[in-house]
Amino acid sequence: MNSPPPPHTAARRLTRAVALASAVCLLVAGCSALGMTEDGPDANAAGGPDAGMRVALVTHGGKGDAFWDLVRRGAETAAAKDGVELTYASDADPAAQADLIRKAVRDKVDGIAVTLAKPTAMRGPIAQAKEAGIPVVGLNSGIGAWRPSGLLEYFGMDDSVAGRAVGDKLNALKAEHALCVVHERGNVALEARCAGVRKTFRGDTDNLYVDGTDMDAVTAMIASRLRQDASIDEVVTNGAQFALAAVEAVRQAGSGAEVATFDLNKDLVKAVQGGEVRFAVDQQPYLQGYLAVDALWLYRTNGNVSGGGAAPVLTGPAFVTRSNVSSVARFAAAGTR
């Protein structure tokens, strides 16, 4: 039978045990302070994912428009990273889009990201969101209206600047007569682009208004205009799918016109590689969606506002031509450019 340890030995063991227990407690507390728990990252820690945050992304995107798939993918990527519950809704009709914003307000979401293609129609529901204490950021359309509308931030391309850059590009290419195709009448972004082209392009610029929801009609109207006016040597469209329709229209009309466009997708990349489209202006829609959602999360979790809310965060324009298209081709194939 073992003899009990001397009193002074027992005391030392007790002291070591207390010290070890204290160290464990401090370690656990320290991990908690750094956003860690026994199960992994602490979802409620400052700077960590906020699983309870809900964001609504409301756009004017029409059905079947692949451009908005890119915006949505970017937003979903940011939401997954930040632990945000994201809902996406869209309607090309401004009154219906306004109703979608009002629904988000009634649902008491924690943040709203919205496009301002028709800014006047959005003023009322945006004001309701602000009254409810819901922060609202803008993206893609309405760079001239986001601050008057009282939005927190804006992410997109300056469409007027992009249009002027296209006009300069056409001058360098020795074009003489441009047809600027507008697929949504009254959309401030599309109008600003064509107006920008007209401002710097030394040749003639005409606008052609088409119904962007009917691609066969778009092709037919462009082809008809090319047959009517053989002096048109450049067709400028406002979306990748419309550029591909213009390529077909040029073929049907037997025209010698070239095609250029705003916006990009994987099919358009192939057309640039093949020389069917001279160039594309990339406004990086994936980035617009990503930044809009991430900005709302940063504002809630850390009070951040990019640029102090004094200036938009520009995502374009960037020219994609046959000489540099390979640098974006793999991203376009993955569905993010």
PDB file of N, CA and C in Angstrom, residues 187-271:
ATOM      1  N   ASN A 187     -34.062  53.460 -70.810  1.00  0.00           N
ATOM      2  CA  ASN A 187     -33.014  53.027 -69.884  1.00  0.00           C
ATOM      3  C   ASN A 187     -31.900  54.072 -69.905  1.00  0.00           C
ATOM      4  N   VAL A 188     -31.678  54.738 -68.778  1.00  0.00           N
ATOM      5  CA  VAL A 188     -30.746  55.866 -68.749  1.00  0.00           C
ATOM      6  C   VAL A 188     -29.318  55.444 -69.095  1.00  0.00           C
ATOM      7  N   ALA A 189     -28.927  54.229 -68.727  1.00  0.00           N
ATOM      8  CA  ALA A 189     -27.572  53.767 -69.013  1.00  0.00           C
ATOM      9  C   ALA A 189     -27.354  53.595 -70.505  1.00  0.00           C
ATOM     10  N   LEU A 190     -28.303  52.981 -71.191  1.00  0.00           N
ATOM     11  CA  LEU A 190     -28.168  52.747 -72.630  1.00  0.00           C
ATOM     12  C   LEU A 190     -28.189  54.063 -73.397  1.00  0.00           C
ATOM     13  N   GLU A 191     -29.061  54.963 -72.994  1.00  0.00           N
ATOM     14  CA  GLU A 191     -29.135  56.274 -73.651  1.00  0.00           C
ATOM     15  C   GLU A 191     -27.830  57.042 -73.465  1.00  0.00           C
ATOM     16  N   ALA A 192     -27.249  56.942 -72.249  1.00  0.00           N
ATOM     17  CA  ALA A 192     -26.005  57.654 -71.967  1.00  0.00           C
ATOM     18  C   ALA A 192     -24.859  57.108 -72.810  1.00  0.00           C
ATOM     19  N   ARG A 193     -24.836  55.828 -73.042  1.00  0.00           N
ATOM     20  CA  ARG A 193     -23.782  55.242 -73.864  1.00  0.00           C
ATOM     21  C   ARG A 193     -23.838  55.769 -75.296  1.00  0.00           C
ATOM     22  N   CYS A 194     -25.025  55.708 -75.892  1.00  0.00           N
ATOM     23  CA  CYS A 194     -25.164  56.171 -77.276  1.00  0.00           C
ATOM     24  C   CYS A 194     -24.901  57.669 -77.391  1.00  0.00           C
ATOM     25  N   ALA A 195     -25.326  58.423 -76.382  1.00  0.00           N
ATOM     26  CA  ALA A 195     -25.051  59.860 -76.386  1.00  0.00           C
ATOM     27  C   ALA A 195     -23.559  60.120 -76.281  1.00  0.00           C
ATOM     28  N   GLY A 196     -22.856  59.289 -75.498  1.00  0.00           N
ATOM     29  CA  GLY A 196     -21.410  59.424 -75.384  1.00  0.00           C
ATOM     30  C   GLY A 196     -20.709  59.135 -76.700  1.00  0.00           C
ATOM     31  N   VAL A 197     -21.172  58.096 -77.407  1.00  0.00           N
ATOM     32  CA  VAL A 197     -20.606  57.784 -78.720  1.00  0.00           C
ATOM     33  C   VAL A 197     -20.756  58.988 -79.647  1.00  0.00           C
ATOM     34  N   ARG A 198     -21.952  59.538 -79.672  1.00  0.00           N
ATOM     35  CA  ARG A 198     -22.252  60.686 -80.546  1.00  0.00           C
ATOM     36  C   ARG A 198     -21.381  61.899 -80.216  1.00  0.00           C
ATOM     37  N   LYS A 199     -21.041  62.044 -78.943  1.00  0.00           N
ATOM     38  CA  LYS A 199     -20.286  63.226 -78.520  1.00  0.00           C
ATOM     39  C   LYS A 199     -18.867  63.242 -79.064  1.00  0.00           C
ATOM     40  N   THR A 200     -18.220  62.074 -79.139  1.00  0.00           N
ATOM     41  CA  THR A 200     -16.806  62.053 -79.562  1.00  0.00           C
ATOM     42  C   THR A 200     -16.598  61.516 -80.971  1.00  0.00           C
ATOM     43  N   PHE A 201     -17.534  60.741 -81.479  1.00  0.00           N
ATOM     44  CA  PHE A 201     -17.369  60.153 -82.808  1.00  0.00           C
ATOM     45  C   PHE A 201     -17.509  61.230 -83.874  1.00  0.00           C
ATOM     46  N   ARG A 202     -16.543  61.311 -84.761  1.00  0.00           N
ATOM     47  CA  ARG A 202     -16.542  62.361 -85.778  1.00  0.00           C
ATOM     48  C   ARG A 202     -17.460  62.040 -86.954  1.00  0.00           C
ATOM     49  N   GLY A 203     -17.899  60.792 -87.053  1.00  0.00           N
ATOM     50  CA  GLY A 203     -18.832  60.428 -88.109  1.00  0.00           C
ATOM     51  C   GLY A 203     -20.276  60.644 -87.674  1.00  0.00           C
ATOM     52  N   ASP A 204     -21.202  60.069 -88.422  1.00  0.00           N
ATOM     53  CA  ASP A 204     -22.627  60.155 -88.091  1.00  0.00           C
ATOM     54  C   ASP A 204     -23.012  59.047 -87.119  1.00  0.00           C
ATOM     55  N   THR A 205     -23.924  59.359 -86.214  1.00  0.00           N
ATOM     56  CA  THR A 205     -24.424  58.356 -85.258  1.00  0.00           C
ATOM     57  C   THR A 205     -25.942  58.391 -85.242  1.00  0.00           C
ATOM     58  N   ASP A 206     -26.568  57.257 -85.496  1.00  0.00           N
ATOM     59  CA  ASP A 206     -28.024  57.127 -85.424  1.00  0.00           C
ATOM     60  C   ASP A 206     -28.382  56.103 -84.358  1.00  0.00           C
ATOM     61  N   ASN A 207     -29.485  56.322 -83.670  1.00  0.00           N
ATOM     62  CA  ASN A 207     -29.996  55.335 -82.718  1.00  0.00           C
ATOM     63  C   ASN A 207     -31.068  54.483 -83.379  1.00  0.00           C
ATOM     64  N   LEU A 208     -31.060  53.198 -83.061  1.00  0.00           N
ATOM     65  CA  LEU A 208     -32.111  52.292 -83.510  1.00  0.00           C
ATOM     66  C   LEU A 208     -32.709  51.637 -82.279  1.00  0.00           C
ATOM     67  N   TYR A 209     -34.011  51.827 -82.054  1.00  0.00           N
ATOM     68  CA  TYR A 209     -34.690  51.275 -80.883  1.00  0.00           C
ATOM     69  C   TYR A 209     -35.356  49.952 -81.256  1.00  0.00           C
ATOM     70  N   VAL A 210     -35.044  48.917 -80.491  1.00  0.00           N
ATOM     71  CA  VAL A 210     -35.581  47.583 -80.760  1.00  0.00           C
ATOM     72  C   VAL A 210     -36.150  47.003 -79.471  1.00  0.00           C
ATOM     73  N   ASP A 211     -36.936  45.939 -79.619  1.00  0.00           N
ATOM     74  CA  ASP A 211     -37.493  45.230 -78.461  1.00  0.00           C
ATOM     75  C   ASP A 211     -36.528  44.131 -78.059  1.00  0.00           C
ATOM     76  N   GLY A 212     -35.802  44.355 -76.956  1.00  0.00           N
ATOM     77  CA  GLY A 212     -34.774  43.417 -76.536  1.00  0.00           C
ATOM     78  C   GLY A 212     -35.284  42.078 -76.079  1.00  0.00           C
ATOM     79  N   THR A 213     -36.584  41.926 -75.921  1.00  0.00           N
ATOM     80  CA  THR A 213     -37.137  40.638 -75.484  1.00  0.00           C
ATOM     81  C   THR A 213     -37.425  39.710 -76.659  1.00  0.00           C
ATOM     82  N   ASP A 214     -37.286  40.213 -77.885  1.00  0.00           N
ATOM     83  CA  ASP A 214     -37.568  39.420 -79.085  1.00  0.00           C
ATOM     84  C   ASP A 214     -36.333  39.439 -79.981  1.00  0.00           C
ATOM     85  N   MET A 215     -35.471  38.441 -79.837  1.00  0.00           N
ATOM     86  CA  MET A 215     -34.201  38.446 -80.540  1.00  0.00           C
ATOM     87  C   MET A 215     -34.364  38.329 -82.056  1.00  0.00           C
ATOM     88  N   ASP A 216     -35.363  37.593 -82.504  1.00  0.00           N
ATOM     89  CA  ASP A 216     -35.592  37.498 -83.951  1.00  0.00           C
ATOM     90  C   ASP A 216     -35.953  38.862 -84.522  1.00  0.00           C
ATOM     91  N   ALA A 217     -36.767  39.612 -83.776  1.00  0.00           N
ATOM     92  CA  ALA A 217     -37.154  40.950 -84.227  1.00  0.00           C
ATOM     93  C   ALA A 217     -35.955  41.894 -84.213  1.00  0.00           C
ATOM     94  N   VAL A 218     -35.076  41.731 -83.225  1.00  0.00           N
ATOM     95  CA  VAL A 218     -33.864  42.556 -83.166  1.00  0.00           C
ATOM     96  C   VAL A 218     -33.023  42.339 -84.416  1.00  0.00           C
ATOM     97  N   THR A 219     -32.791  41.076 -84.761  1.00  0.00           N
ATOM     98  CA  THR A 219     -32.008  40.758 -85.953  1.00  0.00           C
ATOM     99  C   THR A 219     -32.654  41.334 -87.209  1.00  0.00           C
ATOM    100  N   ALA A 220     -33.959  41.162 -87.315  1.00  0.00           N
ATOM    101  CA  ALA A 220     -34.676  41.632 -88.505  1.00  0.00           C
ATOM    102  C   ALA A 220     -34.624  43.155 -88.638  1.00  0.00           C
ATOM    103  N   MET A 221     -34.763  43.876 -87.529  1.00  0.00           N
ATOM    104  CA  MET A 221     -34.766  45.335 -87.592  1.00  0.00           C
ATOM    105  C   MET A 221     -33.382  45.883 -87.945  1.00  0.00           C
ATOM    106  N   ILE A 222     -32.338  45.279 -87.395  1.00  0.00           N
ATOM    107  CA  ILE A 222     -30.984  45.728 -87.735  1.00  0.00           C
ATOM    108  C   ILE A 222     -30.702  45.446 -89.210  1.00  0.00           C
ATOM    109  N   ALA A 223     -31.074  44.263 -89.675  1.00  0.00           N
ATOM    110  CA  ALA A 223     -30.853  43.905 -91.073  1.00  0.00           C
ATOM    111  C   ALA A 223     -31.608  44.853 -92.004  1.00  0.00           C
ATOM    112  N   SER A 224     -32.843  45.171 -91.651  1.00  0.00           N
ATOM    113  CA  SER A 224     -33.642  46.087 -92.462  1.00  0.00           C
ATOM    114  C   SER A 224     -32.989  47.461 -92.557  1.00  0.00           C
ATOM    115  N   ARG A 225     -32.485  47.953 -91.428  1.00  0.00           N
ATOM    116  CA  ARG A 225     -31.848  49.271 -91.431  1.00  0.00           C
ATOM    117  C   ARG A 225     -30.564  49.268 -92.275  1.00  0.00           C
ATOM    118  N   LEU A 226     -29.819  48.183 -92.216  1.00  0.00           N
ATOM    119  CA  LEU A 226     -28.595  48.079 -93.003  1.00  0.00           C
ATOM    120  C   LEU A 226     -28.902  48.041 -94.498  1.00  0.00           C
ATOM    121  N   ARG A 227     -29.993  47.398 -94.868  1.00  0.00           N
ATOM    122  CA  ARG A 227     -30.392  47.364 -96.277  1.00  0.00           C
ATOM    123  C   ARG A 227     -30.804  48.757 -96.752  1.00  0.00           C
ATOM    124  N   GLN A 228     -31.468  49.488 -95.850  1.00  0.00           N
ATOM    125  CA  GLN A 228     -31.948  50.831 -96.205  1.00  0.00           C
ATOM    126  C   GLN A 228     -30.815  51.833 -96.356  1.00  0.00           C
ATOM    127  N   ASP A 229     -29.754  51.672 -95.576  1.00  0.00           N
ATOM    128  CA  ASP A 229     -28.675  52.652 -95.574  1.00  0.00           C
ATOM    129  C   ASP A 229     -27.323  51.945 -95.654  1.00  0.00           C
ATOM    130  N   ALA A 230     -26.804  51.886 -96.859  1.00  0.00           N
ATOM    131  CA  ALA A 230     -25.546  51.177 -97.082  1.00  0.00           C
ATOM    132  C   ALA A 230     -24.348  51.945 -96.536  1.00  0.00           C
ATOM    133  N   SER A 231     -24.548  53.201 -96.106  1.00  0.00           N
ATOM    134  CA  SER A 231     -23.424  53.982 -95.571  1.00  0.00           C
ATOM    135  C   SER A 231     -23.070  53.584 -94.137  1.00  0.00           C
ATOM    136  N   ILE A 232     -23.942  52.843 -93.479  1.00  0.00           N
ATOM    137  CA  ILE A 232     -23.658  52.403 -92.098  1.00  0.00           C
ATOM    138  C   ILE A 232     -22.521  51.388 -92.146  1.00  0.00           C
ATOM    139  N   ASP A 233     -21.402  51.730 -91.514  1.00  0.00           N
ATOM    140  CA  ASP A 233     -20.255  50.826 -91.522  1.00  0.00           C
ATOM    141  C   ASP A 233     -19.891  50.295 -90.133  1.00  0.00           C
ATOM    142  N   GLU A 234     -20.693  50.661 -89.114  1.00  0.00           N
ATOM    143  CA  GLU A 234     -20.450  50.165 -87.751  1.00  0.00           C
ATOM    144  C   GLU A 234     -21.768  50.037 -87.012  1.00  0.00           C
ATOM    145  N   VAL A 235     -22.021  48.863 -86.467  1.00  0.00           N
ATOM    146  CA  VAL A 235     -23.186  48.649 -85.607  1.00  0.00           C
ATOM    147  C   VAL A 235     -22.677  48.492 -84.176  1.00  0.00           C
ATOM    148  N   VAL A 236     -23.177  49.347 -83.280  1.00  0.00           N
ATOM    149  CA  VAL A 236     -22.782  49.307 -81.871  1.00  0.00           C
ATOM    150  C   VAL A 236     -23.979  48.849 -81.057  1.00  0.00           C
ATOM    151  N   THR A 237     -23.855  47.739 -80.358  1.00  0.00           N
ATOM    152  CA  THR A 237     -24.962  47.238 -79.553  1.00  0.00           C
ATOM    153  C   THR A 237     -24.669  47.423 -78.071  1.00  0.00           C
ATOM    154  N   ASN A 238     -25.690  47.233 -77.245  1.00  0.00           N
ATOM    155  CA  ASN A 238     -25.576  47.457 -75.806  1.00  0.00           C
ATOM    156  C   ASN A 238     -25.686  46.179 -74.992  1.00  0.00           C
ATOM    157  N   GLY A 239     -25.346  45.070 -75.595  1.00  0.00           N
ATOM    158  CA  GLY A 239     -25.367  43.795 -74.885  1.00  0.00           C
ATOM    159  C   GLY A 239     -24.779  42.720 -75.771  1.00  0.00           C
ATOM    160  N   ALA A 240     -24.158  41.723 -75.146  1.00  0.00           N
ATOM    161  CA  ALA A 240     -23.457  40.691 -75.906  1.00  0.00           C
ATOM    162  C   ALA A 240     -24.378  39.938 -76.858  1.00  0.00           C
ATOM    163  N   GLN A 241     -25.573  39.561 -76.383  1.00  0.00           N
ATOM    164  CA  GLN A 241     -26.471  38.796 -77.235  1.00  0.00           C
ATOM    165  C   GLN A 241     -26.964  39.622 -78.415  1.00  0.00           C
ATOM    166  N   PHE A 242     -27.056  40.940 -78.226  1.00  0.00           N
ATOM    167  CA  PHE A 242     -27.491  41.806 -79.320  1.00  0.00           C
ATOM    168  C   PHE A 242     -26.380  41.979 -80.350  1.00  0.00           C
ATOM    169  N   ALA A 243     -25.136  41.901 -79.902  1.00  0.00           N
ATOM    170  CA  ALA A 243     -24.013  41.940 -80.836  1.00  0.00           C
ATOM    171  C   ALA A 243     -24.038  40.712 -81.734  1.00  0.00           C
ATOM    172  N   LEU A 244     -24.325  39.545 -81.152  1.00  0.00           N
ATOM    173  CA  LEU A 244     -24.402  38.331 -81.950  1.00  0.00           C
ATOM    174  C   LEU A 244     -25.575  38.397 -82.930  1.00  0.00           C
ATOM    175  N   ALA A 245     -26.670  39.030 -82.505  1.00  0.00           N
ATOM    176  CA  ALA A 245     -27.801  39.245 -83.413  1.00  0.00           C
ATOM    177  C   ALA A 245     -27.398  40.184 -84.540  1.00  0.00           C
ATOM    178  N   ALA A 246     -26.582  41.182 -84.229  1.00  0.00           N
ATOM    179  CA  ALA A 246     -26.118  42.129 -85.240  1.00  0.00           C
ATOM    180  C   ALA A 246     -25.210  41.452 -86.258  1.00  0.00           C
ATOM    181  N   VAL A 247     -24.377  40.522 -85.783  1.00  0.00           N
ATOM    182  CA  VAL A 247     -23.521  39.761 -86.698  1.00  0.00           C
ATOM    183  C   VAL A 247     -24.377  39.016 -87.716  1.00  0.00           C
ATOM    184  N   GLU A 248     -25.450  38.387 -87.243  1.00  0.00           N
ATOM    185  CA  GLU A 248     -26.367  37.672 -88.134  1.00  0.00           C
ATOM    186  C   GLU A 248     -27.088  38.655 -89.059  1.00  0.00           C
ATOM    187  N   ALA A 249     -27.455  39.823 -88.535  1.00  0.00           N
ATOM    188  CA  ALA A 249     -28.141  40.825 -89.346  1.00  0.00           C
ATOM    189  C   ALA A 249     -27.247  41.329 -90.478  1.00  0.00           C
ATOM    190  N   VAL A 250     -25.970  41.533 -90.179  1.00  0.00           N
ATOM    191  CA  VAL A 250     -25.014  41.954 -91.206  1.00  0.00           C
ATOM    192  C   VAL A 250     -24.945  40.905 -92.315  1.00  0.00           C
ATOM    193  N   ARG A 251     -24.933  39.639 -91.909  1.00  0.00           N
ATOM    194  CA  ARG A 251     -24.883  38.558 -92.888  1.00  0.00           C
ATOM    195  C   ARG A 251     -26.139  38.538 -93.746  1.00  0.00           C
ATOM    196  N   GLN A 252     -27.316  38.655 -93.105  1.00  0.00           N
ATOM    197  CA  GLN A 252     -28.579  38.625 -93.846  1.00  0.00           C
ATOM    198  C   GLN A 252     -28.703  39.790 -94.813  1.00  0.00           C
ATOM    199  N   ALA A 253     -28.200  40.945 -94.402  1.00  0.00           N
ATOM    200  CA  ALA A 253     -28.327  42.150 -95.231  1.00  0.00           C
ATOM    201  C   ALA A 253     -27.261  42.225 -96.313  1.00  0.00           C
ATOM    202  N   GLY A 254     -26.262  41.350 -96.254  1.00  0.00           N
ATOM    203  CA  GLY A 254     -25.165  41.431 -97.200  1.00  0.00           C
ATOM    204  C   GLY A 254     -24.386  42.722 -97.036  1.00  0.00           C
ATOM    205  N   SER A 255     -24.312  43.209 -95.799  1.00  0.00           N
ATOM    206  CA  SER A 255     -23.658  44.480 -95.495  1.00  0.00           C
ATOM    207  C   SER A 255     -22.181  44.276 -95.187  1.00  0.00           C
ATOM    208  N   GLY A 256     -21.419  45.338 -95.373  1.00  0.00           N
ATOM    209  CA  GLY A 256     -20.011  45.304 -95.005  1.00  0.00           C
ATOM    210  C   GLY A 256     -19.749  45.922 -93.652  1.00  0.00           C
ATOM    211  N   ALA A 257     -20.812  46.203 -92.907  1.00  0.00           N
ATOM    212  CA  ALA A 257     -20.665  46.860 -91.599  1.00  0.00           C
ATOM    213  C   ALA A 257     -19.940  45.954 -90.603  1.00  0.00           C
ATOM    214  N   GLU A 258     -19.171  46.581 -89.729  1.00  0.00           N
ATOM    215  CA  GLU A 258     -18.524  45.886 -88.617  1.00  0.00           C
ATOM    216  C   GLU A 258     -19.423  45.972 -87.386  1.00  0.00           C
ATOM    217  N   VAL A 259     -19.150  45.131 -86.384  1.00  0.00           N
ATOM    218  CA  VAL A 259     -19.958  45.107 -85.151  1.00  0.00           C
ATOM    219  C   VAL A 259     -19.051  45.323 -83.949  1.00  0.00           C
ATOM    220  N   ALA A 260     -19.495  46.178 -83.037  1.00  0.00           N
ATOM    221  CA  ALA A 260     -18.839  46.386 -81.742  1.00  0.00           C
ATOM    222  C   ALA A 260     -19.926  46.418 -80.685  1.00  0.00           C
ATOM    223  N   THR A 261     -19.564  46.232 -79.438  1.00  0.00           N
ATOM    224  CA  THR A 261     -20.609  46.157 -78.414  1.00  0.00           C
ATOM    225  C   THR A 261     -20.134  46.565 -77.025  1.00  0.00           C
ATOM    226  N   PHE A 262     -21.075  46.937 -76.229  1.00  0.00           N
ATOM    227  CA  PHE A 262     -20.885  47.024 -74.781  1.00  0.00           C
ATOM    228  C   PHE A 262     -21.266  45.656 -74.217  1.00  0.00           C
ATOM    229  N   ASP A 263     -20.535  45.236 -73.193  1.00  0.00           N
ATOM    230  CA  ASP A 263     -20.786  44.003 -72.439  1.00  0.00           C
ATOM    231  C   ASP A 263     -20.212  42.760 -73.127  1.00  0.00           C
ATOM    232  N   LEU A 264     -20.099  41.717 -72.311  1.00  0.00           N
ATOM    233  CA  LEU A 264     -19.302  40.558 -72.679  1.00  0.00           C
ATOM    234  C   LEU A 264     -19.941  39.301 -72.105  1.00  0.00           C
ATOM    235  N   ASN A 265     -19.806  38.183 -72.813  1.00  0.00           N
ATOM    236  CA  ASN A 265     -20.095  36.864 -72.249  1.00  0.00           C
ATOM    237  C   ASN A 265     -19.266  35.837 -73.024  1.00  0.00           C
ATOM    238  N   LYS A 266     -19.387  34.576 -72.681  1.00  0.00           N
ATOM    239  CA  LYS A 266     -18.505  33.570 -73.279  1.00  0.00           C
ATOM    240  C   LYS A 266     -18.725  33.423 -74.783  1.00  0.00           C
ATOM    241  N   ASP A 267     -19.967  33.582 -75.255  1.00  0.00           N
ATOM    242  CA  ASP A 267     -20.221  33.491 -76.687  1.00  0.00           C
ATOM    243  C   ASP A 267     -19.642  34.696 -77.425  1.00  0.00           C
ATOM    244  N   LEU A 268     -19.719  35.854 -76.784  1.00  0.00           N
ATOM    245  CA  LEU A 268     -19.173  37.062 -77.385  1.00  0.00           C
ATOM    246  C   LEU A 268     -17.644  36.974 -77.456  1.00  0.00           C
ATOM    247  N   VAL A 269     -17.017  36.359 -76.445  1.00  0.00           N
ATOM    248  CA  VAL A 269     -15.570  36.166 -76.463  1.00  0.00           C
ATOM    249  C   VAL A 269     -15.165  35.397 -77.716  1.00  0.00           C
ATOM    250  N   LYS A 270     -15.902  34.355 -78.049  1.00  0.00           N
ATOM    251  CA  LYS A 270     -15.606  33.562 -79.257  1.00  0.00           C
ATOM    252  C   LYS A 270     -15.753  34.410 -80.513  1.00  0.00           C
ATOM    253  N   ALA A 271     -16.757  35.299 -80.516  1.00  0.00           N
ATOM    254  CA  ALA A 271     -16.970  36.163 -81.677  1.00  0.00           C
ATOM    255  C   ALA A 271     -15.832  37.165 -81.841  1.00  0.00           C
TER     256      ALA A 271
END
